[in-house]
mmCIF file of C-alpha atoms in Angstrom:
data_model
loop_
_atom_site.group_PDB
_atom_site.id
_atom_site.type_symbol
_atom_site.label_atom_id
_atom_site.label_comp_id
_atom_site.label_asym_id
_atom_site.label_seq_id
_atom_site.Cartn_x
_atom_site.Cartn_y
_atom_site.Cartn_z
ATOM 1 C CA MET A 1 -11.459 -33.510 28.570
ATOM 2 C CA THR A 2 -13.062 -35.961 30.911
ATOM 3 C CA ASP A 3 -14.910 -34.849 34.022
ATOM 4 C CA THR A 4 -12.639 -37.149 36.157
ATOM 5 C CA GLU A 5 -9.000 -37.676 36.457
ATOM 6 C CA LYS A 6 -6.962 -40.624 37.809
ATOM 7 C CA MET A 7 -6.439 -40.464 41.610
ATOM 8 C CA PRO A 8 -2.948 -39.100 42.262
ATOM 9 C CA GLU A 9 -0.685 -40.763 44.694
ATOM 10 C CA GLY A 10 0.100 -37.823 46.743
ATOM 11 C CA PRO A 11 1.125 -34.119 46.775
ATOM 12 C CA PRO A 12 2.027 -32.429 44.489
ATOM 13 C CA TYR A 13 -1.062 -33.114 42.509
ATOM 14 C CA PHE A 14 -1.143 -32.766 38.675
ATOM 15 C CA ILE A 15 -4.002 -32.609 36.312
ATOM 16 C CA GLU A 16 -4.097 -32.684 32.552
ATOM 17 C CA ILE A 17 -5.026 -29.284 30.929
ATOM 18 C CA GLU A 18 -5.893 -29.154 27.247
ATOM 19 C CA GLY A 19 -3.075 -27.461 25.319
ATOM 20 C CA ARG A 20 -0.706 -27.346 28.303
ATOM 21 C CA GLY A 21 -0.209 -30.913 29.406
ATOM 22 C CA ALA A 22 0.143 -31.808 33.090
ATOM 23 C CA VAL A 23 -0.193 -28.812 35.393
ATOM 24 C CA GLN A 24 0.476 -28.769 39.128
ATOM 25 C CA VAL A 25 -2.489 -27.916 41.229
ATOM 26 C CA PRO A 26 -1.630 -25.266 43.910
ATOM 27 C CA GLU A 27 -1.784 -26.441 47.495
ATOM 28 C CA GLU A 28 -4.372 -23.879 48.435
ATOM 29 C CA PHE A 29 -6.833 -25.871 46.358
ATOM 30 C CA GLY A 30 -6.752 -28.592 49.021
ATOM 31 C CA ARG A 31 -6.671 -32.291 48.528
ATOM 32 C CA PRO A 32 -8.358 -34.335 45.794
ATOM 33 C CA VAL A 33 -11.889 -35.821 46.278
ATOM 34 C CA PRO A 34 -12.211 -39.282 44.847
ATOM 35 C CA HIS A 35 -15.234 -40.414 42.812
ATOM 36 C CA ALA A 36 -17.913 -42.177 44.938
ATOM 37 C CA VAL A 37 -17.856 -45.314 42.845
ATOM 38 C CA ARG A 38 -14.639 -45.286 40.817
ATOM 39 C CA THR A 39 -12.303 -44.451 43.681
ATOM 40 C CA THR A 40 -9.204 -44.293 41.409
ATOM 41 C CA GLU A 41 -10.623 -41.073 39.784
ATOM 42 C CA ILE A 42 -11.021 -37.546 41.179
ATOM 43 C CA VAL A 43 -13.915 -35.259 40.794
ATOM 44 C CA GLY A 44 -12.519 -32.142 42.402
ATOM 45 C CA PHE A 45 -10.479 -30.619 45.182
ATOM 46 C CA TRP A 46 -11.608 -29.992 48.707
ATOM 47 C CA THR A 47 -10.502 -27.661 51.558
ATOM 48 C CA PRO A 48 -12.397 -27.342 54.878
ATOM 49 C CA GLU A 49 -13.981 -24.145 53.538
ATOM 50 C CA ARG A 50 -14.608 -25.011 49.946
ATOM 51 C CA PHE A 51 -15.026 -27.639 47.324
ATOM 52 C CA ARG A 52 -13.993 -26.986 43.757
ATOM 53 C CA SER A 53 -15.076 -29.443 40.951
ATOM 54 C CA LEU A 54 -12.529 -30.622 38.521
ATOM 55 C CA ALA A 55 -13.903 -28.460 35.722
ATOM 56 C CA VAL A 56 -13.640 -25.294 37.942
ATOM 57 C CA VAL A 57 -10.044 -26.158 38.834
ATOM 58 C CA GLU A 58 -9.201 -26.717 35.174
ATOM 59 C CA GLU A 59 -10.664 -23.256 34.250
ATOM 60 C CA ILE A 60 -8.768 -21.640 37.037
ATOM 61 C CA LEU A 61 -5.552 -23.257 35.993
ATOM 62 C CA LYS A 62 -6.019 -22.306 32.340
ATOM 63 C CA GLY A 63 -5.956 -18.653 33.501
ATOM 64 C CA LEU A 64 -2.874 -18.986 35.754
ATOM 65 C CA PRO A 65 0.424 -17.668 34.317
ATOM 66 C CA TYR A 66 2.802 -20.204 33.007
ATOM 67 C CA GLN A 67 5.512 -20.360 30.388
ATOM 68 C CA GLN A 68 3.379 -18.042 28.206
ATOM 69 C CA ASP A 69 4.999 -14.791 29.376
ATOM 70 C CA ASP A 70 7.186 -14.614 26.341
ATOM 71 C CA GLN A 71 4.293 -15.611 24.101
ATOM 72 C CA ALA A 72 2.086 -12.942 25.603
ATOM 73 C CA GLU A 73 4.747 -10.262 24.955
ATOM 74 C CA ASP A 74 5.075 -11.378 21.403
ATOM 75 C CA LEU A 75 1.318 -11.262 20.987
ATOM 76 C CA ASN A 76 1.221 -7.760 22.291
ATOM 77 C CA ARG A 77 3.934 -6.732 19.909
ATOM 78 C CA GLN A 78 2.129 -8.318 17.014
ATOM 79 C CA MET A 79 -1.081 -6.564 17.984
ATOM 80 C CA GLU A 80 0.716 -3.175 18.119
ATOM 81 C CA LYS A 81 2.402 -3.906 14.744
ATOM 82 C CA GLN A 82 -1.017 -4.793 13.231
ATOM 83 C CA ARG A 83 -2.662 -1.596 14.618
ATOM 84 C CA ALA A 84 0.229 0.431 13.151
ATOM 85 C CA GLN A 85 -0.133 -1.179 9.762
ATOM 86 C CA GLN A 86 -3.935 -0.575 9.764
ATOM 87 C CA HIS A 87 -3.544 3.113 10.883
ATOM 88 C CA PRO A 88 -4.573 5.575 7.981
ATOM 89 C CA ALA A 89 -1.277 7.313 8.108
ATOM 90 C CA ALA A 90 0.599 4.018 7.442
ATOM 91 C CA ARG A 91 -0.610 3.895 3.933
ATOM 92 C CA HIS A 92 1.086 7.087 2.898
ATOM 93 C CA SER A 93 4.732 6.315 3.787
ATOM 94 C CA ALA A 94 7.498 3.903 3.147
ATOM 95 C CA GLY A 95 9.156 1.885 5.787
ATOM 96 C CA GLY A 96 8.827 -1.491 7.476
ATOM 97 C CA PRO A 97 5.888 -2.643 9.390
ATOM 98 C CA ASP A 98 7.702 -2.229 12.681
ATOM 99 C CA LYS A 99 7.861 1.509 12.268
ATOM 100 C CA LYS A 100 5.582 3.473 14.442
ATOM 101 C CA ALA A 101 2.393 4.784 12.846
ATOM 102 C CA SER A 102 2.666 8.011 14.839
ATOM 103 C CA ARG A 103 5.959 8.726 13.147
ATOM 104 C CA ARG A 104 4.434 8.121 9.824
ATOM 105 C CA GLY A 105 1.400 10.293 10.564
ATOM 106 C CA THR A 106 3.286 13.386 11.661
ATOM 107 C CA TYR A 107 4.218 14.418 8.108
ATOM 108 C CA ARG A 108 0.618 13.993 6.855
ATOM 109 C CA ILE A 109 -0.657 16.190 9.746
ATOM 110 C CA ARG A 110 1.859 18.942 8.953
ATOM 111 C CA TYR A 111 1.134 18.672 5.181
ATOM 112 C CA ASN A 112 -2.592 18.941 5.721
ATOM 113 C CA ARG A 113 -2.191 21.978 8.001
ATOM 114 C CA THR A 114 -0.097 23.703 5.360
ATOM 115 C CA THR A 115 -2.406 22.932 2.515
ATOM 116 C CA ASN A 116 -5.443 23.914 4.615
ATOM 117 C CA HIS A 117 -3.646 27.206 5.382
ATOM 118 C CA ILE A 118 -3.010 27.756 1.689
ATOM 119 C CA ASP A 119 -6.646 26.883 0.891
ATOM 120 C CA GLY A 120 -7.759 29.542 3.485
ATOM 121 C CA ILE A 121 -5.464 32.185 2.035
ATOM 122 C CA ALA A 122 -6.657 31.335 -1.484
ATOM 123 C CA GLU A 123 -10.283 31.534 -0.437
ATOM 124 C CA ARG A 124 -9.789 34.875 1.269
ATOM 125 C CA THR A 125 -7.889 36.360 -1.657
ATOM 126 C CA LYS A 126 -10.340 35.251 -4.350
ATOM 127 C CA GLY A 127 -10.633 37.861 -7.002
ATOM 128 C CA THR A 128 -7.411 39.679 -5.907
ATOM 129 C CA ASP A 129 -4.108 40.036 -7.767
ATOM 130 C CA LEU A 130 -2.035 36.873 -7.678
ATOM 131 C CA ASP A 131 1.106 38.849 -6.608
ATOM 132 C CA TYR A 132 -0.813 40.089 -3.634
ATOM 133 C CA ALA A 133 -1.959 36.593 -2.777
ATOM 134 C CA PHE A 134 1.619 35.325 -2.958
ATOM 135 C CA SER A 135 2.887 38.161 -0.726
ATOM 136 C CA ALA A 136 0.098 37.554 1.782
ATOM 137 C CA CYS A 137 1.123 34.032 2.561
ATOM 138 C CA PRO A 138 4.610 32.761 2.908
ATOM 139 C CA ALA A 139 3.511 29.190 2.168
ATOM 140 C CA ILE A 140 2.134 30.226 -1.166
ATOM 141 C CA SER A 141 5.326 32.041 -1.957
ATOM 142 C CA ARG A 142 7.361 28.947 -1.161
ATOM 143 C CA ALA A 143 4.997 26.843 -3.260
ATOM 144 C CA THR A 144 5.190 29.194 -6.269
ATOM 145 C CA THR A 145 8.976 29.444 -5.986
ATOM 146 C CA SER A 146 9.383 25.687 -5.912
ATOM 147 C CA ILE A 147 6.974 25.430 -8.878
ATOM 148 C CA SER A 148 9.240 27.823 -10.768
ATOM 149 C CA VAL A 149 12.373 25.985 -9.791
ATOM 150 C CA SER A 150 10.914 22.557 -10.510
ATOM 151 C CA LEU A 151 9.765 23.576 -13.948
ATOM 152 C CA ALA A 152 13.117 24.742 -15.188
ATOM 153 C CA VAL A 153 16.130 26.451 -13.894
ATOM 154 C CA GLY A 154 15.853 30.091 -14.725
ATOM 155 C CA GLU A 155 12.475 29.741 -16.266
ATOM 156 C CA GLU A 156 10.032 31.966 -14.415
ATOM 157 C CA PHE A 157 6.225 32.230 -14.887
ATOM 158 C CA ASP A 158 4.449 35.436 -14.105
ATOM 159 C CA ASP A 159 1.116 33.570 -14.200
ATOM 160 C CA LEU A 160 0.615 30.749 -11.959
ATOM 161 C CA GLY A 161 -1.921 29.212 -14.424
ATOM 162 C CA GLU A 162 0.852 28.889 -17.088
ATOM 163 C CA ALA A 163 3.237 27.296 -14.548
ATOM 164 C CA LEU A 164 0.603 24.838 -13.608
ATOM 165 C CA GLN A 165 -0.379 23.967 -17.220
ATOM 166 C CA ALA A 166 3.299 23.589 -18.140
ATOM 167 C CA ALA A 167 3.806 21.234 -15.224
ATOM 168 C CA ARG A 168 0.640 19.216 -16.113
ATOM 169 C CA THR A 169 1.712 18.838 -19.780
ATOM 170 C CA GLY A 170 4.725 16.947 -18.470
ATOM 171 C CA ARG A 171 7.545 19.431 -19.104
ATOM 172 C CA ARG A 172 8.575 19.084 -15.470
ATOM 173 C CA LYS A 173 7.355 17.077 -12.548
ATOM 174 C CA LEU A 174 5.563 18.957 -9.833
ATOM 175 C CA CYS A 175 5.604 17.915 -6.136
ATOM 176 C CA LYS A 176 2.171 17.187 -4.684
ATOM 177 C CA ALA A 177 2.229 20.043 -2.150
ATOM 178 C CA CYS A 178 3.137 22.492 -4.773
ATOM 179 C CA GLU A 179 0.484 21.216 -7.078
ATOM 180 C CA LYS A 180 -2.156 21.427 -4.349
ATOM 181 C CA ALA A 181 -1.047 24.972 -3.494
ATOM 182 C CA ALA A 182 -1.087 25.966 -7.168
ATOM 183 C CA VAL A 183 -4.498 24.521 -7.686
ATOM 184 C CA ALA A 184 -5.859 26.311 -4.588
ATOM 185 C CA VAL A 185 -4.370 29.681 -5.630
ATOM 186 C CA LEU A 186 -5.472 29.218 -9.305
ATOM 187 C CA SER A 187 -9.059 28.393 -8.385
ATOM 188 C CA ALA A 188 -9.097 31.386 -6.092
ATOM 189 C CA ALA A 189 -7.936 33.653 -8.880
ATOM 190 C CA ASP A 190 -10.650 32.432 -11.257
#
């Protein structure tokens, strides 16, 4: 961009802004000041109180709102979408990128609280009878019940270790929460 512009004929005054084209200069910036030698070019705008060089006026006009309002909204939406995609909880769930990360993260938080609770009970019941450990914590009871059900209908295991080994050998698929609970209880029983 040059430091000077062609001298405009009269108000309204327009100057060329890079990336935006011709932009109208607000009236509060005053009237244009011609170059001392090349009188057809302007070097700035003048009011009785203040002189603004052409470079300053260009910078001010670059920051003024224009038809970018829709683009700014789109940019904000894209930034939110990008933050949601980069959120750690976003990796653990299905769904499109427009889905909120907070919704995706809720399940992980609940899952971690449950498994932490199971780990705590398993740690406290280390060296005690498994039946007592199961009765002490409803979450462990639910986990062992679903282990039994997921292994086979009607097939029950008295020993959690057997159930876990059967599941790991591929006889039946075990859900991750049940497996984590079983591992915690099994390690506590050892």
